[in-house]
Amino acid sequence: MIRYVNSAAGIAPTQLGGFFEGWRAPPSADGHLSMLQGSDHVVLAIDHDRTSVVGHITAITDGIASAFIPMLEVLAEYRGRGIGHELVLRMLAQLSDYPSIDLTCDQELQPFYERFGMHASVGMVIRAINVPPR
Ligand SMILES: CC(C)(COP(=O)(O)OP(=O)(O)OC[C@H]1O[C@@H](n2cnc3c(N)ncnc32)[C@H](O)[C@@H]1OP(=O)(O)O)[C@@H](O)C(=O)NCCC(=O)NCCS
């Protein structure tokens, strides 16, 4: 059974693992936990049986007008069960007072986000080739 929580409080690094698929230098479990704790909003999907985190979504905000969603991931073995959809729904509910909500994604994921009323835009980014772990 999957349960959802809106905080990283009480989460231990040992409950985190397997995230950051495709990253050349993924953060350590401690770094991952710091990222969750440093975010303004978090929703975690937890496998009740294994008590491990199997999905996460985070947002950072200015508290008034703008919110940005930097991280959404569901562990590969848990995909296709609606967990990603639920994480986005719950995060957008938390951010409902923000008139501007941004994220970046690959083109193939645009249909996934369009289901939530999001639409494609144009942006500019800087991406370090090899982000060092904290
Ligand atoms: C994107 C991601 C979070 C989706 O999680 P998930 O739990 O598998 O998603 P859901 O089961 O809720 O899928 C909801 C719908 O989106 C579709 N979908 C999921 N991943 C998709 C993808 N990569 N491309 C296109 N559609 C996708 C599913 O087919 C499903 O459609 P359906 O309802 O018609 O079957 C997951 O694939 C993932 O973690 N990917 C790697 C990290 C990533 O790309 N994160 C997004 C960063 S912007």
mmCIF file of C-alpha atoms in Angstrom, residues 23-71:
data_model
loop_
_atom_site.group_PDB
_atom_site.id
_atom_site.type_symbol
_atom_site.label_atom_id
_atom_site.label_comp_id
_atom_site.label_asym_id
_atom_site.label_seq_id
_atom_site.Cartn_x
_atom_site.Cartn_y
_atom_site.Cartn_z
ATOM 1 C CA TRP A 23 22.189 11.429 -13.068
ATOM 2 C CA ARG A 24 25.931 11.237 -13.543
ATOM 3 C CA ALA A 25 26.599 12.197 -9.950
ATOM 4 C CA PRO A 26 23.453 11.572 -7.909
ATOM 5 C CA PRO A 27 23.365 13.033 -4.406
ATOM 6 C CA SER A 28 23.988 10.738 -1.483
ATOM 7 C CA ALA A 29 21.037 9.656 0.640
ATOM 8 C CA ASP A 30 22.017 12.377 3.122
ATOM 9 C CA GLY A 31 22.125 14.908 0.289
ATOM 10 C CA HIS A 32 18.760 13.701 -0.966
ATOM 11 C CA LEU A 33 17.267 14.162 2.495
ATOM 12 C CA SER A 34 18.743 17.673 2.677
ATOM 13 C CA MET A 35 17.134 18.505 -0.660
ATOM 14 C CA LEU A 36 13.758 17.334 0.637
ATOM 15 C CA GLN A 37 14.189 19.236 3.909
ATOM 16 C CA GLY A 38 15.312 22.364 2.067
ATOM 17 C CA SER A 39 12.270 22.480 -0.192
ATOM 18 C CA ASP A 40 9.269 24.658 0.629
ATOM 19 C CA HIS A 41 6.859 21.883 -0.296
ATOM 20 C CA VAL A 42 7.324 18.129 -0.453
ATOM 21 C CA VAL A 43 5.098 15.179 -1.152
ATOM 22 C CA LEU A 44 6.512 11.714 -0.631
ATOM 23 C CA ALA A 45 5.026 8.389 -1.644
ATOM 24 C CA ILE A 46 5.934 5.715 0.868
ATOM 25 C CA ASP A 47 5.571 1.984 0.445
ATOM 26 C CA HIS A 48 3.790 1.075 3.649
ATOM 27 C CA ASP A 49 5.197 -2.470 3.649
ATOM 28 C CA ARG A 50 8.837 -1.535 3.146
ATOM 29 C CA THR A 51 8.607 1.926 4.770
ATOM 30 C CA SER A 52 10.812 3.184 1.954
ATOM 31 C CA VAL A 53 10.225 6.293 -0.093
ATOM 32 C CA VAL A 54 9.233 5.301 -3.636
ATOM 33 C CA GLY A 55 8.267 8.664 -5.084
ATOM 34 C CA HIS A 56 8.982 12.309 -4.419
ATOM 35 C CA ILE A 57 7.984 15.726 -5.671
ATOM 36 C CA THR A 58 9.331 19.030 -4.391
ATOM 37 C CA ALA A 59 8.645 22.717 -4.892
ATOM 38 C CA ILE A 60 10.488 25.899 -4.049
ATOM 39 C CA THR A 61 8.648 29.204 -3.890
ATOM 40 C CA ASP A 62 8.942 32.933 -3.225
ATOM 41 C CA GLY A 63 5.992 32.709 -0.857
ATOM 42 C CA ILE A 64 3.781 35.010 -2.939
ATOM 43 C CA ALA A 65 3.720 34.677 -6.692
ATOM 44 C CA SER A 66 5.968 31.978 -8.062
ATOM 45 C CA ALA A 67 6.594 28.324 -7.469
ATOM 46 C CA PHE A 68 8.997 25.975 -9.213
ATOM 47 C CA ILE A 69 8.865 22.195 -9.201
ATOM 48 C CA PRO A 70 12.429 20.915 -9.576
ATOM 49 C CA MET A 71 11.995 17.238 -8.718
#
